[in-house]
Each structure stands twice: as C-alpha cells, then as structure tokens.
PDB file of C-alpha atoms and ligand atoms in Angstrom:
ATOM      1  CA  MET A  18     -13.900 -10.617  17.949  1.00 37.00           C
ATOM      2  CA  SER A  19     -12.752 -12.818  14.555  1.00 39.00           C
ATOM      3  CA  ALA A  20      -9.734 -12.382  13.278  1.00 44.00           C
ATOM      4  CA  GLN A  21     -11.246 -10.942   9.818  1.00 49.00           C
ATOM      5  CA  ARG A  22     -12.442  -8.426  12.023  1.00 48.00           C
ATOM      6  CA  HIS A  23      -9.211  -7.584  13.753  1.00 56.00           C
ATOM      7  CA  ASP A  24      -7.557  -7.087  10.014  1.00 61.00           C
ATOM      8  CA  ASP A  25     -10.204  -4.874   9.144  1.00 69.00           C
ATOM      9  CA  ASP A  26      -9.194  -1.932  12.059  1.00 89.00           C
ATOM     10  CA  TRP A  27      -6.331  -1.045  11.067  1.00 94.00           C
ATOM     11  CA  GLN A  28      -7.815  -0.301   7.626  1.00 93.00           C
ATOM     12  CA  LEU A  29     -10.156   2.383   9.651  1.00 94.00           C
ATOM     13  CA  ARG A  30      -7.299   4.357  10.344  1.00 95.00           C
ATOM     14  CA  ALA A  31      -5.912   4.520   7.080  1.00 96.00           C
ATOM     15  CA  ALA A  32      -4.026   7.586   6.370  1.00 96.00           C
ATOM     16  CA  CYS A  33      -5.056   6.934   2.457  1.00 95.00           C
ATOM     17  CA  ARG A  34      -8.793   6.856   3.089  1.00 91.00           C
ATOM     18  CA  GLY A  35     -10.678   9.194   1.099  1.00 87.00           C
ATOM     19  CA  PRO A  36      -9.430  11.865  -1.780  1.00 85.00           C
ATOM     20  CA  HIS A  37      -5.596  10.531  -1.621  1.00 82.00           C
ATOM     21  CA  SER A  38      -6.763   7.043  -2.649  1.00 88.00           C
ATOM     22  CA  ALA A  39      -6.160   7.587  -6.168  1.00 90.00           C
ATOM     23  CA  ALA A  40      -2.613   7.991  -5.612  1.00 95.00           C
ATOM     24  CA  PHE A  41      -2.153   4.447  -4.605  1.00 96.00           C
ATOM     25  CA  TYR A  42      -2.973   2.695  -7.880  1.00 94.00           C
ATOM     26  CA  PRO A  43      -2.341   3.216 -11.548  1.00 92.00           C
ATOM     27  CA  PRO A  44      -5.004   5.183 -13.434  1.00 93.00           C
ATOM     28  CA  THR A  45      -6.887   3.066 -15.803  1.00 92.00           C
ATOM     29  CA  SER A  46      -5.301   4.975 -18.828  1.00 94.00           C
ATOM     30  CA  LEU A  47      -1.554   4.837 -19.908  1.00 95.00           C
ATOM     31  CA  GLU A  48       1.254   6.384 -17.072  1.00 95.00           C
ATOM     32  CA  ARG A  49       4.682   7.482 -18.273  1.00 97.00           C
ATOM     33  CA  ARG A  50       7.179   6.491 -15.981  1.00 96.00           C
ATOM     34  CA  ASP A  51       7.577   9.890 -14.561  1.00 97.00           C
ATOM     35  CA  GLU A  52       3.984   9.993 -13.449  1.00 97.00           C
ATOM     36  CA  LYS A  53       4.473   6.959 -11.897  1.00 96.00           C
ATOM     37  CA  SER A  54       7.011   8.060 -10.161  1.00 97.00           C
ATOM     38  CA  ALA A  55       5.258  11.274  -8.754  1.00 97.00           C
ATOM     39  CA  ARG A  56       2.339   9.107  -7.864  1.00 97.00           C
ATOM     40  CA  GLU A  57       4.297   6.714  -6.024  1.00 97.00           C
ATOM     41  CA  ALA A  58       6.046   9.458  -4.026  1.00 98.00           C
ATOM     42  CA  ARG A  59       2.854  11.152  -3.424  1.00 97.00           C
ATOM     43  CA  ALA A  60       1.384   8.120  -1.578  1.00 98.00           C
ATOM     44  CA  LYS A  61       5.145   7.156   0.123  1.00 98.00           C
ATOM     45  CA  GLU A  62       4.727  10.568   1.659  1.00 98.00           C
ATOM     46  CA  ILE A  63       1.195   9.783   2.907  1.00 97.00           C
ATOM     47  CA  CYS A  64       1.801   6.742   3.980  1.00 98.00           C
ATOM     48  CA  ARG A  65       5.266   7.732   6.080  1.00 98.00           C
ATOM     49  CA  THR A  66       3.106   9.439   8.500  1.00 96.00           C
ATOM     50  CA  CYS A  67       0.515   6.286   8.871  1.00 97.00           C
ATOM     51  CA  THR A  68       0.036   4.943  11.897  1.00 97.00           C
ATOM     52  CA  VAL A  69      -0.946   1.967  10.658  1.00 98.00           C
ATOM     53  CA  LYS A  70       1.829   1.457   8.398  1.00 98.00           C
ATOM     54  CA  GLU A  71       2.965  -1.761   9.627  1.00 97.00           C
ATOM     55  CA  PRO A  72       0.146  -3.683   9.605  1.00 97.00           C
ATOM     56  CA  CYS A  73      -0.539  -2.484   6.090  1.00 97.00           C
ATOM     57  CA  LEU A  74       2.468  -3.921   4.564  1.00 97.00           C
ATOM     58  CA  GLU A  75       2.075  -7.452   6.675  1.00 97.00           C
ATOM     59  CA  TYR A  76      -1.597  -7.406   5.340  1.00 96.00           C
ATOM     60  CA  ALA A  77      -0.254  -6.458   1.433  1.00 97.00           C
ATOM     61  CA  LEU A  78       2.382  -9.505   2.503  1.00 97.00           C
ATOM     62  CA  LYS A  79       0.153 -11.598   3.766  1.00 95.00           C
ATOM     63  CA  ILE A  80      -2.706 -11.497   0.570  1.00 96.00           C
ATOM     64  CA  ARG A  81       0.260 -11.400  -1.865  1.00 95.00           C
ATOM     65  CA  GLU A  82      -1.087  -8.033  -3.253  1.00 96.00           C
ATOM     66  CA  ASN A  83       0.531  -7.089  -6.642  1.00 94.00           C
ATOM     67  CA  HIS A  84      -0.769  -4.008  -7.430  1.00 94.00           C
ATOM     68  CA  GLY A  85      -0.479  -0.383  -5.491  1.00 96.00           C
ATOM     69  CA  ILE A  86       1.484   0.978  -2.790  1.00 98.00           C
ATOM     70  CA  TRP A  87       1.145  -0.677   0.880  1.00 98.00           C
ATOM     71  CA  GLY A  88       2.609  -0.019   3.504  1.00 98.00           C
ATOM     72  CA  GLY A  89       5.073   2.563   1.928  1.00 98.00           C
ATOM     73  CA  LEU A  90       6.608   0.057   0.000  1.00 98.00           C
ATOM     74  CA  SER A  91       5.349  -0.706  -4.230  1.00 97.00           C
ATOM     75  CA  GLU A  92       4.850  -4.162  -5.547  1.00 96.00           C
ATOM     76  CA  ALA A  93       8.425  -4.375  -6.784  1.00 96.00           C
ATOM     77  CA  GLU A  94       9.921  -3.330  -3.436  1.00 98.00           C
ATOM     78  CA  ARG A  95       7.006  -5.700  -1.556  1.00 98.00           C
ATOM     79  CA  ARG A  96       8.801  -8.970  -3.860  1.00 97.00           C
ATOM     80  CA  ASN A  97      12.273  -7.719  -2.646  1.00 97.00           C
ATOM     81  CA  LEU A  98      11.344  -7.673   0.637  1.00 98.00           C
ATOM     82  CA  VAL A  99       9.411 -11.511   0.458  1.00 97.00           C
ATOM     83  CA  ALA A 100      12.762 -12.519  -1.664  1.00 96.00           C
ATOM     84  CA  SER A 101      14.698 -11.063   1.471  1.00 96.00           C
ATOM     85  CA  ARG A 102      12.886 -12.802   3.925  1.00 92.00           C
ATOM     86  CA  ALA A 103      12.887 -16.254   2.216  1.00 87.00           C
TER      87      ALA A 103
HETATM   88  S1  SF4 B 229       0.477   2.625   4.735  1.00 94.20           S
HETATM   89 FE1  SF4 B 229      -0.241   4.059   3.036  1.00 94.20          FE
HETATM   90  S2  SF4 B 229      -1.247   2.459   2.204  1.00 94.20           S
HETATM   91 FE2  SF4 B 229      -1.734   1.392   4.051  1.00 94.20          FE
HETATM   92  S3  SF4 B 229      -2.998   2.444   5.294  1.00 94.20           S
HETATM   93 FE3  SF4 B 229      -1.542   3.450   5.653  1.00 94.20          FE
HETATM   94  S4  SF4 B 229      -1.460   5.354   3.953  1.00 94.20           S
HETATM   95 FE4  SF4 B 229      -3.298   3.700   3.434  1.00 94.20          FE
END
C-alpha cells in the first residue's frame, strides 16, 4: 500500500462526508461573523465525535491547509498550533 493510499484511508471514515460537509467551509456568498461562528461550531461538534480526528488534523497541518475546519480546528487555530509546536 502506498503512502498516498494510506493517507486516503482515514478520509473514507470521515464523519464529515456527505450532507454535513457544507458546515466545514465558508459559503461562496458573504458570511457574517455570527453565521461563521455558528457554522464552525456545527462543524466542530461533528469533529468531536469523529474517529479520524487525529490523522485529519495532522494531514491538514502537513499540507498547510488554509481553509475550513479540519480535525476540529479552524484555520486560525491550526496556525496557532503550528506556532506553538515550533
Ligand atoms: S475530524 Fe472533522 S474535518 Fe476531520 S474528518 Fe473528522 S469530521 Fe471531517
């Protein structure tokens, strides 16, 4: 099994697959601050129960993903985590 294939395995078990996925990224139209907070809270609640939270977060950190909720953290929270690990 290649490393790329291994990376993909956790994605198959992601709790955010399917109809929930819209909560994880901002809409294409303008989003108010309170709407963003509510959307991110919904996404983080799904992440809280996700069995692949750890590999998801590490993957997002590895590819320096700049958008969306990954592994229960927003883009700003991931930046802070990277800074704290440095
Ligand atoms: S931790 Fe969150 S973003 Fe990552 S796969 Fe699970 S539900 Fe999706």
